[in-house]
Short mmCIF file of C-alpha atoms in Angstrom, two decimals:
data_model
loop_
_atom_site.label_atom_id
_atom_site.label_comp_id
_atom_site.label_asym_id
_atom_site.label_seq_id
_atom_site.Cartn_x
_atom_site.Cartn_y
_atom_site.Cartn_z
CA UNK A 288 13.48 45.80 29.17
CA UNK A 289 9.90 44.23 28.19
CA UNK A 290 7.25 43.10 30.56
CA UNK A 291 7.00 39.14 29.71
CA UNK A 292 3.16 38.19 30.30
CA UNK A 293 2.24 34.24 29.91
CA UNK A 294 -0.90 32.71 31.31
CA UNK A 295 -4.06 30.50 30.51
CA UNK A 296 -6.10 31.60 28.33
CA UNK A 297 -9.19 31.57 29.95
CA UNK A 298 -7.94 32.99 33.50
CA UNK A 299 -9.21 35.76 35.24
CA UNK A 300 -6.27 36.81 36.60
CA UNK A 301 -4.16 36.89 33.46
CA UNK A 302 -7.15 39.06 31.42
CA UNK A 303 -6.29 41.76 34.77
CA UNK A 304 -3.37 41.71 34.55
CA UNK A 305 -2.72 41.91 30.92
CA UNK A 306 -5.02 45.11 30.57
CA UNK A 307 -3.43 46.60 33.40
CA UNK A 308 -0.14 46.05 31.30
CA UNK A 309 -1.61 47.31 27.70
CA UNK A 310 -2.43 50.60 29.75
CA UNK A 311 0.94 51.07 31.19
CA UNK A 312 2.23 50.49 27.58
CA UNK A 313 0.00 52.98 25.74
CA UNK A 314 0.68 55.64 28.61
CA UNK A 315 4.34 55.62 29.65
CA UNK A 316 6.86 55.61 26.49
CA UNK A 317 9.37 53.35 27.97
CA UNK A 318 7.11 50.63 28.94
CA UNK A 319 6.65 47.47 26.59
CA UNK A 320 4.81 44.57 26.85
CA UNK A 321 5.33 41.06 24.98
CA UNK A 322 2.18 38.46 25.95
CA UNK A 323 2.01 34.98 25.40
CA UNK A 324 -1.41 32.94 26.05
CA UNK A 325 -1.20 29.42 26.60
CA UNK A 326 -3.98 26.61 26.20
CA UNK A 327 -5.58 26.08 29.53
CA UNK A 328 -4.35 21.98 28.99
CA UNK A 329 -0.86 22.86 28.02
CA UNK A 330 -0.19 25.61 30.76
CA UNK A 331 0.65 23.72 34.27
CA UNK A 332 3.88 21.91 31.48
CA UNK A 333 4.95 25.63 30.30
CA UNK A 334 4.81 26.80 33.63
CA UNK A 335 6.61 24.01 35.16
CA UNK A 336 8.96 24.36 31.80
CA UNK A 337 9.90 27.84 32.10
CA UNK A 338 10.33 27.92 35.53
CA UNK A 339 12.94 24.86 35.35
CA UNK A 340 14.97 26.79 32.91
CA UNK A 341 15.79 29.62 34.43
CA UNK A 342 15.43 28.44 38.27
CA UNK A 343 12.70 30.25 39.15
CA UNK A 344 9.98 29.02 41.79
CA UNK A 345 6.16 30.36 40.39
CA UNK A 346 2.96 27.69 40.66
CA UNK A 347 0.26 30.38 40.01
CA UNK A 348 -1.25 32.17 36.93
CA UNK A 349 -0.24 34.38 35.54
CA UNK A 350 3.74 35.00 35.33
CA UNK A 351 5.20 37.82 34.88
CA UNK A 352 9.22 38.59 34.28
CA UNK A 353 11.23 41.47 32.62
CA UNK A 354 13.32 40.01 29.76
CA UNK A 355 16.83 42.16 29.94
CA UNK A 356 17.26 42.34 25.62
CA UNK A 357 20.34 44.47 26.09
CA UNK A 358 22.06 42.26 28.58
CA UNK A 359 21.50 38.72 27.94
CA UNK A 360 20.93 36.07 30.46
CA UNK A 361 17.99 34.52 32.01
CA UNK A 362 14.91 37.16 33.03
CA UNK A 363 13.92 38.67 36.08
CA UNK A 364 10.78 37.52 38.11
CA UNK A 365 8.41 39.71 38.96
CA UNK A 366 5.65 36.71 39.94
CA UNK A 367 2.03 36.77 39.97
CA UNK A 368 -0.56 39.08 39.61
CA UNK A 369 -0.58 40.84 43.17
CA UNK A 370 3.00 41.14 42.63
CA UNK A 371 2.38 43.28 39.34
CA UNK A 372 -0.23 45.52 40.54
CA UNK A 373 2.46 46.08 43.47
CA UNK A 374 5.13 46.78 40.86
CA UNK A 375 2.64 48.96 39.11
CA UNK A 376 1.25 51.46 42.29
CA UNK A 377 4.85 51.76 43.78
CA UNK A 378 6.71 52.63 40.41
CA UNK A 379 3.64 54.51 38.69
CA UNK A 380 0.71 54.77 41.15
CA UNK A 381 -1.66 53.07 38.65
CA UNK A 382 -3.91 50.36 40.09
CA UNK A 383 -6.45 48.06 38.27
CA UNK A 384 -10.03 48.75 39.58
CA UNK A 385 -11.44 46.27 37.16
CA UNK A 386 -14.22 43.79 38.60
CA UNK A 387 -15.10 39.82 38.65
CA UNK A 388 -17.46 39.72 36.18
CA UNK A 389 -15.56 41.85 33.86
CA UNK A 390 -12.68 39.87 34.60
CA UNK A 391 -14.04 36.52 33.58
CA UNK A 392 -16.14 38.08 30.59
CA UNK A 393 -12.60 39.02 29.15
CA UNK A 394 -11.07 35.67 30.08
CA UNK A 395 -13.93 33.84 27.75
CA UNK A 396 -13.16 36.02 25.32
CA UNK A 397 -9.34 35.28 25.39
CA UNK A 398 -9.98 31.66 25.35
CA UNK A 399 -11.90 32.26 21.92
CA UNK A 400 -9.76 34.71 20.40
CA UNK A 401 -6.55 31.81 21.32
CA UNK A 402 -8.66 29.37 20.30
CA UNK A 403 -9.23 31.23 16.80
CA UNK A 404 -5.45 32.04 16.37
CA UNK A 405 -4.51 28.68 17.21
CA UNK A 406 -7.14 27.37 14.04
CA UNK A 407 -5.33 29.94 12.14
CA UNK A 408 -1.87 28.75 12.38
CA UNK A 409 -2.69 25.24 11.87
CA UNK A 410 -4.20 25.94 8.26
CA UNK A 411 -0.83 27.99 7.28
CA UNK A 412 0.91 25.28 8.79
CA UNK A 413 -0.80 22.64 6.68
CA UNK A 414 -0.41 25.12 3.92
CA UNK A 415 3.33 24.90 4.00
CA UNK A 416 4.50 21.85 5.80
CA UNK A 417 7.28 20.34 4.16
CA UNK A 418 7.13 16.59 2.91
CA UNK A 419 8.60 14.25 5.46
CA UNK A 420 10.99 11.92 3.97
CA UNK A 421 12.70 9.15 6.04
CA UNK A 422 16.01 7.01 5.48
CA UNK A 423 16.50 3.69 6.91
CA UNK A 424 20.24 2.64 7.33
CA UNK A 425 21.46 6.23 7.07
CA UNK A 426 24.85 5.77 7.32
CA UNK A 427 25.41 3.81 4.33
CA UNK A 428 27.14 5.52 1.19
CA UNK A 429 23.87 5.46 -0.87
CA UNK A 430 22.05 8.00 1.41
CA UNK A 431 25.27 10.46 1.28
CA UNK A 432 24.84 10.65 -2.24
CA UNK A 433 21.06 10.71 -2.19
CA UNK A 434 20.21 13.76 -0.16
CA UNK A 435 21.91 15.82 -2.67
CA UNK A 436 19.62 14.99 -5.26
CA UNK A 437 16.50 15.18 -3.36
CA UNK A 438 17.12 18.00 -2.16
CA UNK A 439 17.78 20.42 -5.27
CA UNK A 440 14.17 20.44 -6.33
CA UNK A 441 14.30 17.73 -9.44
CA UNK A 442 12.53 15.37 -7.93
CA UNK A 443 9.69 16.26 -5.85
CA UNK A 444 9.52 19.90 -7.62
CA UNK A 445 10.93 23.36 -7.30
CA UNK A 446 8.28 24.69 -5.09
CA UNK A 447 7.95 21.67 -2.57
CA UNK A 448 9.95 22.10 0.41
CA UNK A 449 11.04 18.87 2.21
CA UNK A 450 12.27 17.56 5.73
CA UNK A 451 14.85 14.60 5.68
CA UNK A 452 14.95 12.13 8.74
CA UNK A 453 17.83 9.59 8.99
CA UNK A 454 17.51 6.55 10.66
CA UNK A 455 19.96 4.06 11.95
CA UNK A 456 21.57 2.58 15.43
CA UNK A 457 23.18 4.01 17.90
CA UNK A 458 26.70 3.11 16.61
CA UNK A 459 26.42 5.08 13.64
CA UNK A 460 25.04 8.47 15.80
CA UNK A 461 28.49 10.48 14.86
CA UNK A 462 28.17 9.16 11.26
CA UNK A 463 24.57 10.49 11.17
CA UNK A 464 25.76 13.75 12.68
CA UNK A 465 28.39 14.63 10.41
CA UNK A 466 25.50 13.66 7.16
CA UNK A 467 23.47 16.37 8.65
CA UNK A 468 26.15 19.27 8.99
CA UNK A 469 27.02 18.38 6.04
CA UNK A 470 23.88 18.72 4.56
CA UNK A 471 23.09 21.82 6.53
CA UNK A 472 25.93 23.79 5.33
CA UNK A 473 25.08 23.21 1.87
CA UNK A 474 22.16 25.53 2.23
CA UNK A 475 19.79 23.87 -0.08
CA UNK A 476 16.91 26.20 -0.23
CA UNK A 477 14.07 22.99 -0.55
CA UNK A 478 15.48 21.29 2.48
CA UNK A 479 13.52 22.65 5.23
CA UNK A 480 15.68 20.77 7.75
CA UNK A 481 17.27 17.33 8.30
CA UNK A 482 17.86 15.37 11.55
CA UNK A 483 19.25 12.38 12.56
CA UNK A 484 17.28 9.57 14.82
CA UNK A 485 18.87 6.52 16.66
CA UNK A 486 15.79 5.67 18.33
CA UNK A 487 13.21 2.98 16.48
CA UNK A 488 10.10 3.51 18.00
CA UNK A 489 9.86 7.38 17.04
CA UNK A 490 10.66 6.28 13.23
CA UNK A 491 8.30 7.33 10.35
CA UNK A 492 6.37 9.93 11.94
CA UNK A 493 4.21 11.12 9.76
CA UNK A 494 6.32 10.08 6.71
CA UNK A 495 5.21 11.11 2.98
CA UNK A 496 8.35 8.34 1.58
CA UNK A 497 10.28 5.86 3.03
CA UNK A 498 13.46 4.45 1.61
CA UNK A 499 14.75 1.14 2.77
CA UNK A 500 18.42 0.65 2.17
CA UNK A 501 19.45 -1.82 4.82
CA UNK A 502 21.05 -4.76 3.85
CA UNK A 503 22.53 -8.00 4.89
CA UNK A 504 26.48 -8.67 4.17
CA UNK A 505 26.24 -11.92 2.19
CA UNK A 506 28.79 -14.66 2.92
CA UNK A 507 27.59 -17.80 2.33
CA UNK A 508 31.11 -19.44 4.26
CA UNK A 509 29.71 -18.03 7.99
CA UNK A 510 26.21 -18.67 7.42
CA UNK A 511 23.69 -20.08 5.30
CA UNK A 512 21.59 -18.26 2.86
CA UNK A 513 18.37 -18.99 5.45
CA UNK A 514 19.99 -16.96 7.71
CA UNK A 515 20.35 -13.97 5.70
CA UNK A 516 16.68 -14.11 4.64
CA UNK A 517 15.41 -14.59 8.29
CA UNK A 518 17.75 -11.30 9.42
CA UNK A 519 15.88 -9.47 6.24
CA UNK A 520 12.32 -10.74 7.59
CA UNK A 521 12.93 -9.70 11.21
CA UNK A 522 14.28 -6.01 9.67
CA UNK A 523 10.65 -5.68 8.24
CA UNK A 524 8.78 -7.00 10.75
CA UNK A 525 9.77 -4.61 13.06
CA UNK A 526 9.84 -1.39 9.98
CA UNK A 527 5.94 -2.27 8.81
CA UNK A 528 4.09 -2.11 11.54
CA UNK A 529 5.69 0.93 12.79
CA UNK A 530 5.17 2.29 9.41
CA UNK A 531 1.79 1.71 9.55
CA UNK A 532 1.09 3.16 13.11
CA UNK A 533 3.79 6.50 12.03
CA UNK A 534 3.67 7.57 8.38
CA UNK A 535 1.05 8.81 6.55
CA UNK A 536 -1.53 6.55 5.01
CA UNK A 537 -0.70 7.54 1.40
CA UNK A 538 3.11 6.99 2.34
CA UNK A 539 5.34 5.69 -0.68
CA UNK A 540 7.64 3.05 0.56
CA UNK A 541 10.60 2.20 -1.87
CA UNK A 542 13.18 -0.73 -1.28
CA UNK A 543 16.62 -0.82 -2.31
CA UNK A 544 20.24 -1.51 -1.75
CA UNK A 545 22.71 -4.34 -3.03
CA UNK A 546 20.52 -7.37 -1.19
CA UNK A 547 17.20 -8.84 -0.73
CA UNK A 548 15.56 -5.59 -2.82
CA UNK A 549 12.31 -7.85 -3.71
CA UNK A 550 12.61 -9.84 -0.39
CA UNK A 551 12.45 -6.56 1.81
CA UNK A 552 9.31 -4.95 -0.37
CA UNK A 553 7.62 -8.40 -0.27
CA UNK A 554 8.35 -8.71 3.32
CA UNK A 555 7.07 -5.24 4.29
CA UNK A 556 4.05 -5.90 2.13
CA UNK A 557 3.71 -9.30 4.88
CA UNK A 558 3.94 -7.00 7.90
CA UNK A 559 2.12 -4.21 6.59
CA UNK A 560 -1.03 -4.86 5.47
CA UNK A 561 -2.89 -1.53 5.88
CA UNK A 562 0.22 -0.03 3.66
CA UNK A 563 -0.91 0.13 0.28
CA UNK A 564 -0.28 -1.98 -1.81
CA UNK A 565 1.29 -0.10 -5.06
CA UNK A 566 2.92 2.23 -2.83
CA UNK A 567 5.71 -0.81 -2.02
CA UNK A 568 8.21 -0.97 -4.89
CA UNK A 569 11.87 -1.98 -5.20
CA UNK A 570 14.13 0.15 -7.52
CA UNK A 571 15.51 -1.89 -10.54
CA UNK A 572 16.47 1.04 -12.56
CA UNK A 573 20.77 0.58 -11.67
CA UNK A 574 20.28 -2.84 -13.72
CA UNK A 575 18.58 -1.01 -16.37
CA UNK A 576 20.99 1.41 -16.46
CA UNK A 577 23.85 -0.19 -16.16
CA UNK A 578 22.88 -2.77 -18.73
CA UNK A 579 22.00 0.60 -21.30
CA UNK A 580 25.74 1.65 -20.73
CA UNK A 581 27.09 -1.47 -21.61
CA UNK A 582 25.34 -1.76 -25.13
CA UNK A 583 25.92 1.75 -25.58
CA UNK A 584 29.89 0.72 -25.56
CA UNK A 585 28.60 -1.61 -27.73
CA UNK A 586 27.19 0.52 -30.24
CA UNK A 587 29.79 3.23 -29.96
CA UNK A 588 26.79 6.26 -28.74
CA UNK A 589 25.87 7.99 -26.19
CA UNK A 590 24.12 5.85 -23.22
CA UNK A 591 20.85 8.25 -23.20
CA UNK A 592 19.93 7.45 -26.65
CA UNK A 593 19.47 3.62 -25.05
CA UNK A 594 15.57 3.01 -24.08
CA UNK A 595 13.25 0.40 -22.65
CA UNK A 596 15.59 -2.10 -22.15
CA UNK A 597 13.66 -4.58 -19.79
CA UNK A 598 14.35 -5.84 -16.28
CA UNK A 599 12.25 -8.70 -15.37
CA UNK A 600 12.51 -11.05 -11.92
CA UNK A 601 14.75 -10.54 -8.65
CA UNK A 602 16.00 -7.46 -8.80
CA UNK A 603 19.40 -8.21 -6.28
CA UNK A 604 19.47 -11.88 -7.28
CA UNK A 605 18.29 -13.55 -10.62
CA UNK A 606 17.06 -11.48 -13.10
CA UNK A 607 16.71 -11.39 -16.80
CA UNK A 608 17.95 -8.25 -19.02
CA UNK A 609 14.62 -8.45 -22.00
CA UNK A 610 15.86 -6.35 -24.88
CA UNK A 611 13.11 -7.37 -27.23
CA UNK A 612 11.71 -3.87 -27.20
CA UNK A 613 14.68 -1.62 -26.34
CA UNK A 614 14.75 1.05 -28.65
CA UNK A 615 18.07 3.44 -30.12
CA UNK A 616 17.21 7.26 -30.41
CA UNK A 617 19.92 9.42 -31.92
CA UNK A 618 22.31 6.19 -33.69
CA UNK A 619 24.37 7.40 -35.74
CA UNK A 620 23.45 5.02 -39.05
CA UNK A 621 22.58 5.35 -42.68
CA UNK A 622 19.29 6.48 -41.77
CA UNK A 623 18.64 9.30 -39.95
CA UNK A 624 15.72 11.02 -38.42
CA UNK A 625 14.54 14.35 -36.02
CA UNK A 626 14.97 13.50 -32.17
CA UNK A 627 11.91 11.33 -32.09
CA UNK A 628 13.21 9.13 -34.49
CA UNK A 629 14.02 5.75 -32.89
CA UNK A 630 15.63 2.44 -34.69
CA UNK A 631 15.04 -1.27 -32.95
CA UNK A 632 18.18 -2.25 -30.84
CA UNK A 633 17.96 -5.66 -32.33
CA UNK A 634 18.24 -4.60 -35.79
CA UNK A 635 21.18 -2.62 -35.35
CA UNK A 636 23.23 -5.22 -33.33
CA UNK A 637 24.15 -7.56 -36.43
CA UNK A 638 25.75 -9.95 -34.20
CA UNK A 639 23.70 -12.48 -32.89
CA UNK A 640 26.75 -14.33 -30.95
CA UNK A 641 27.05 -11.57 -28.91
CA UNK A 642 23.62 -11.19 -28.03
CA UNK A 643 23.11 -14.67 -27.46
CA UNK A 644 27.00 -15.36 -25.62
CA UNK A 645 28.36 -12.67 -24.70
CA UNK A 646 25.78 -10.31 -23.47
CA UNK A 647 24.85 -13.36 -21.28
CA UNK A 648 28.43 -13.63 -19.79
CA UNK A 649 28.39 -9.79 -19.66
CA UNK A 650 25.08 -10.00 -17.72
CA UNK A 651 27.81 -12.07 -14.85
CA UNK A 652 30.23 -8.86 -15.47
CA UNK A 653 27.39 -6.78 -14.63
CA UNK A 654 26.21 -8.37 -12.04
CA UNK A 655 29.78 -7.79 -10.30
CA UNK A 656 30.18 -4.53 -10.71
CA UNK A 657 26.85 -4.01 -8.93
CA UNK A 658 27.74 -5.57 -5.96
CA UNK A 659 30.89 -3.37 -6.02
CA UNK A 660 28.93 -0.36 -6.68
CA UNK A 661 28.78 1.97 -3.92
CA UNK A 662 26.62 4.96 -4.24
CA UNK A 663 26.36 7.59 -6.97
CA UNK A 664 24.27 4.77 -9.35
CA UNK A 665 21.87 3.41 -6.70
CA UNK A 666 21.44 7.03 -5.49
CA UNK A 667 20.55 8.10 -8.58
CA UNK A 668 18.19 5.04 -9.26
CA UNK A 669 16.11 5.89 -6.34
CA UNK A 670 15.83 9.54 -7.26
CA UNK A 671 14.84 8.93 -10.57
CA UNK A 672 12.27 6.65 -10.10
CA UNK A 673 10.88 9.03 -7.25
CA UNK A 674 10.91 11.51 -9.74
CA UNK A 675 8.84 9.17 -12.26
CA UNK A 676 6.32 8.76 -9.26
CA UNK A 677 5.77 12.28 -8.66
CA UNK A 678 5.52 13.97 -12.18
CA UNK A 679 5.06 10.71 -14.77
CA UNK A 680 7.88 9.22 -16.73
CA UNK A 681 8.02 9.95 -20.00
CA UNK A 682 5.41 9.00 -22.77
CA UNK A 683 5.63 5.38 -24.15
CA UNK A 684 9.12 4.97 -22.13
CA UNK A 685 9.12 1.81 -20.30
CA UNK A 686 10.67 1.91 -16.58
CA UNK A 687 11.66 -1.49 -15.23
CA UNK A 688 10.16 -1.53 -11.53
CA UNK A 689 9.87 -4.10 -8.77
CA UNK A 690 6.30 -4.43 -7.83
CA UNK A 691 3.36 -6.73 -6.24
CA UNK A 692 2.37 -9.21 -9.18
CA UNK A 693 -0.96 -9.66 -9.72
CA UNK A 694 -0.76 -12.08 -12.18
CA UNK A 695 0.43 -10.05 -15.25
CA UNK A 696 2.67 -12.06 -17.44
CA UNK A 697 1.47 -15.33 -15.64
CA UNK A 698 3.97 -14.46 -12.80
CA UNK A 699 2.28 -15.92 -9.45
CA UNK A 700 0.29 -13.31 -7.18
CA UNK A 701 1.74 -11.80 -4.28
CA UNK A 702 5.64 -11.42 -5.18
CA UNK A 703 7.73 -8.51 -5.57
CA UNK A 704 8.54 -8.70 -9.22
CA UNK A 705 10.44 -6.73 -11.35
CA UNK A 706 8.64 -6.00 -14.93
CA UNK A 707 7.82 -3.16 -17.14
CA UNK A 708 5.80 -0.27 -15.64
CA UNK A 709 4.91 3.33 -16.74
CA UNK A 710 4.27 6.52 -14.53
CA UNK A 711 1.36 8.88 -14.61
CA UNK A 712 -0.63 10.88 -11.74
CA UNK A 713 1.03 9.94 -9.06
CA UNK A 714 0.73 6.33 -9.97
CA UNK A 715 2.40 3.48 -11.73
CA UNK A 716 0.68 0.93 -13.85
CA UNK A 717 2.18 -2.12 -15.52
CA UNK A 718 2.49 -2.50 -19.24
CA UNK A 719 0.45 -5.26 -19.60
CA UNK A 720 0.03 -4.67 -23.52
CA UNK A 721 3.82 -5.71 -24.06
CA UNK A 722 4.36 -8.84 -26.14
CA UNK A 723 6.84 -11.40 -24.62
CA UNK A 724 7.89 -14.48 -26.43
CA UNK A 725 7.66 -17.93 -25.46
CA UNK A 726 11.78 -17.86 -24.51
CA UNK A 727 10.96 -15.12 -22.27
CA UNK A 728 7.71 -16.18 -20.27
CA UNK A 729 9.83 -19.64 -19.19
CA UNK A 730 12.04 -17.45 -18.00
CA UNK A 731 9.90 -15.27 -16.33
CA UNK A 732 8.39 -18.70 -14.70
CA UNK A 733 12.33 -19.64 -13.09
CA UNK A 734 13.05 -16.50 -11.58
CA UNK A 735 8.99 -16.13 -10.62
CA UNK A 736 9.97 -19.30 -8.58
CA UNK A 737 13.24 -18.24 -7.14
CA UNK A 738 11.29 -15.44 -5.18
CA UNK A 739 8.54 -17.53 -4.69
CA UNK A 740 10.99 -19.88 -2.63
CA UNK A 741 12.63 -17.05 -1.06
CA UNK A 742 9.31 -15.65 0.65
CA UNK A 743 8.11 -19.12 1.79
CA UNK A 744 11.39 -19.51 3.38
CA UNK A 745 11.22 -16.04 5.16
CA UNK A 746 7.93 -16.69 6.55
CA UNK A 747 9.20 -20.47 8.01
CA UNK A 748 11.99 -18.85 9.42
CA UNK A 749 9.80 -16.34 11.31
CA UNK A 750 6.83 -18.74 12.06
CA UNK A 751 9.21 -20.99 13.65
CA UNK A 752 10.66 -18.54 15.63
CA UNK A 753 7.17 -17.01 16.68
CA UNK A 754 4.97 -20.18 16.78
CA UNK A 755 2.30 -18.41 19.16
CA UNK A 756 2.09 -15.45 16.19
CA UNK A 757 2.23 -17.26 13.11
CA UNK A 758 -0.65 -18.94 14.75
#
C-alpha cells in the first residue's frame, strides 16, 4: 500500500506531517509515500471533492489514506494529522518532535516551492497545448468528412497537435457521440482529443478556428426567403458575441455550407465587432473546383492542370465563374513545355459558343450539383483553404475567397464578397493588380447588390424584432 498525503500548501500541519512521512519512507523498506500539495484557494473544493467520492467524512488539513494498488477499490482513511502520528507511535514508535516555528518556516517554503512548480507546468503547458478547433452544426455530413483531413497533419502541419470540439443541439448528442468514437479509434497521432458539446454558452473556449456549417433548408413554398435570412441572422447573433467573449483574439473564423455562406460571415462580422476583420472568410473554393473539373472534361486533361479560374460575388447564391485569367499547365497540345509551362485557357478553347452558351447553362448544372453535394467536396474546400491560411498558397496561384470588401474592384464596403485572393504569412491579401473588363465589373456591380440587399434585409428583420437593441 502507499501513504496518500494531500494538503495546503502553506499549512503547518501538512509540512509535519509530511516529514514525519519522508522519514518513515527512508527508514522502513516497505513504507511509501505519494504527496500531493494543493493551492491554499483550491483546497476546501479537493477536500470536499475527494471526500464525496469515496464517502469519506474529513474537514481538516491534512488527509491522509492508504491507497490499496494491489486490490482496487476506493482507499482507506487514516484522517488528520493526530491520527498519523497515532498510526506512526503504535505501528513503529516514531513520533514527530518538530516545533511551531519550524513548522510554519517549512509551510512558507512549501507554498513557494508549489508555487514554483505550478509556474513550471504552465510554461510546458503553453509549450505544447494543442490548437483548439471548434465545429458548429457537427452533425452534418461535411464535418464527418472534415475531421479526417484535419487531423492527418496536411493542414495545420506535421508537428502541431490539435483538439477538435463539436458543437450542435441536444438532438443530435448520439450523432455527436458516435463522430467522436469514431474519430478516437482512428488513432490519429495529431488529434490530441475530440469531444462533443450540446451546450451553447460553453462554445468557443479558447478557440484558435471556428468553422460555421449551419444552414437553413431552403423552400421557398413554406416560407419566404426573409425568413430564411432572419433564422441565419439570429444563428450569428447568438455565435459572435460568444465568440468574442470564448475564442482567442487571433481566432480564424471560416463560413461555409450549401446556404447563406456570405450572409453568415457578413452577419458574424455585424455581431462581432472585436473579431477581426480578415480573420472572417467564407470558402468559395467547391465552385472553383467544381467549375475546373468541368472544363477539364472539356479539354480532355487532368483537372489539376486547371488554375485561377475566378469566383467572384455570392458564394451560395449568385455568382460569376471569371475565366479571363485561368491558366492550363500540363495540356497536352502542339506546344509543349517543362511543368511550369502554362498556356491561356481561352486560347485553347476554340469555341466561343460554348464559352459564351453553354458554359453559362453549365454554370445552372453546376449550380445543382452543389446543392446535391454532400460532403467529401465542401470538406475538402475548407481544408484546403485552411491549409492556404496556415503555410501560403502557392506563388502567383489565385484562390477565389469570400471576404470583407473594402472597395477593391468598386464592390461596395462592408460585404462578404467573393474575389481573387492570395495566401502568405498567415494572411490573405486580395489581388488587387488583376485586370477585369468592363463585361465583368457590371457584373461584379449585380451580384455586389444582391448581397448588399440581403444584409439590409437581415438587419430589418432583427431590428424589428429587437427595437430596444437596434436602438
Amino acid at each position: 500500500a502507499v501513504a496518500m498525503f494531500t494538503g495546503k500548501a502553506n499549512c503547518p500541519y501538512y509540512a509535519k506531517a509530511e516529514l514525519l512521512a519522508d522519514y518513515l519512507q527512508t527508514n522502513l523498506p516497505n513504507f511509501r509515500v505519494h504527496k500531493i500539495t494543493q493551492h491554499p484557494d483550491k483546497w476546501e473544493q479537493w477536500l470536499h471533492d475527494i471526500c464525496e467520492t469515496n464517502g469519506w467524512e474529513h474537514s481538516q488539513c491534512p488527509i491522509i489514506w492508504r491507497e490499496l494498488l494491489d486490490r482496487g477499490g476506493k482507499g482507506q482513511l487514516l484522517g488528520g494529522l493526530n491520527d498519523f502520528l497515532e498510526y506512526a507511535q503504535h505501528y513503529y514508535g516514531i513520533t514527530s518532535m518538530m516545533l511551531s516555528e519550524e513548522m510554519l518556516d517549512i509551510a512558507e517554503e512549501n507554498l513557494q516551492a508549489h508555487l514554483e512548480i505550478v509556474k513550471e507546468d504552465e510554461e510546458i503547458k503553453s509549450l505544447i497545448k494543442p490548437m483548439q478547433i471548434w465545429i458548429t452544426s457537427a452533425s452534418v455530413p461535411i464535418c464527418y468528412h472534415l475531421i479526417p483531413l484535419l487531423a492527418n497533419g496536411e493542414v495545420f502541419g506535421m508537428t502541431t497537435e490539435i483538439s477538435i470540439h463539436l458543437l450542435d443541439t441536444e438532438q443530435f448528442k448520439e450523432i455527436l457521440c458516435s463522430i467522436v468514437m469514431e474519430a478516437e479509434d482512428m488513432a490519429f497521432p495529431l488529434l490530441r482529443s475530440i469531444s462533443e458539446h450540446t451546450k451553447i454558452d460553453q462554445a468557443f473556449i479558447d478557440a484558435d478556428v471556428v468553422i460555421v456549417l449551419d444552414d437553413v433548408l431552403l423552400n421557398l413554398e413554406v416560407q419566404s426567403l426573409e425568413n430564411y435570412i432572419r433564422e441565419v441572422s439570429e444563428i450569428c447573433q447568438v455565435y459572435a458575441p460568444l465568440i468574442e467573449k470564448n475564442a482567442k483574439s487571433e481566432v480564424k473564423v471560416i463560413s461555409s455550407g450549401k446556404t447563406f455562406a456570405n450572409l453568415k460571415a457578413t452577419m458574424l462580422r455585424t455581431y462581432g465587432p472585436s473579431i477581426r476583420p480578415e480573420n472572417i472568410i467564407a470558402i468559395s473554393t467547391s465552385w472553383e473546383s467544381a467549375a475546373k473539373a468541368m472544363l477539364a472534361r472539356k479539354l480532355n486533361m487532368n483537372t489539376s492542370g486547371v488554375k485561377d479560374v475566378i469566383v467572384w460575388g455570392n458564394i451560395t447564391g449568385s455568382n460569376y465563374i471569371d475565366l479571363s485569367h485561368a491558366k492550363l499547365y500540363g495540356y497536352d497540345c502542339a506546344i509543349r513545355g517543362p511543368p511550369n509551362f502554362q498556356r491561356p485557357l481561352l486560347n485553347m478553347i476554340y469555341d466561343s459558343e460554348w464559352i459564351h452558351s453553354e458554359l453559362l447553362s453549365a454554370q445552372s448544372t453546376l449550380r445543382s450539383r452543389m446543392s446535391r453535394c454532400t460532403a467529401m467536396l465542401p470538406a475538402h474546400a475548407v481544408a484546403t483553404v485552411l491549409r492556404h491560411w496556415c503555410h501560403g498558397s502557392p506563388s502567383e496561384e489565385i484562390i477565389s475567397v469570400g471576404v470583407l470588401s473594402e472597395g477593391q474592384f468598386c464592390i461596395p464596403e462592408g460585404i462578404i464578397f467573393s474575389m481573387p485572393v492570395r495566401f502568405q504569412n498567415g494572411n490573405w491579401e486580395v489581388m488587387t493588380e488583376l485586370e477585369i473588363n468592363e463585361t465583368t465589373q457590371k457584373v461584379l456591380g449585380r451580384l455586389s447588390h444582391e448581397l448588399v440587399q440581403e444584409k439590409l434585409v437581415a438587419l430589418k428583420e432583427i431590428n424589428e424584432m429587437h427595437p430596444y437593441e437596434a436602438e
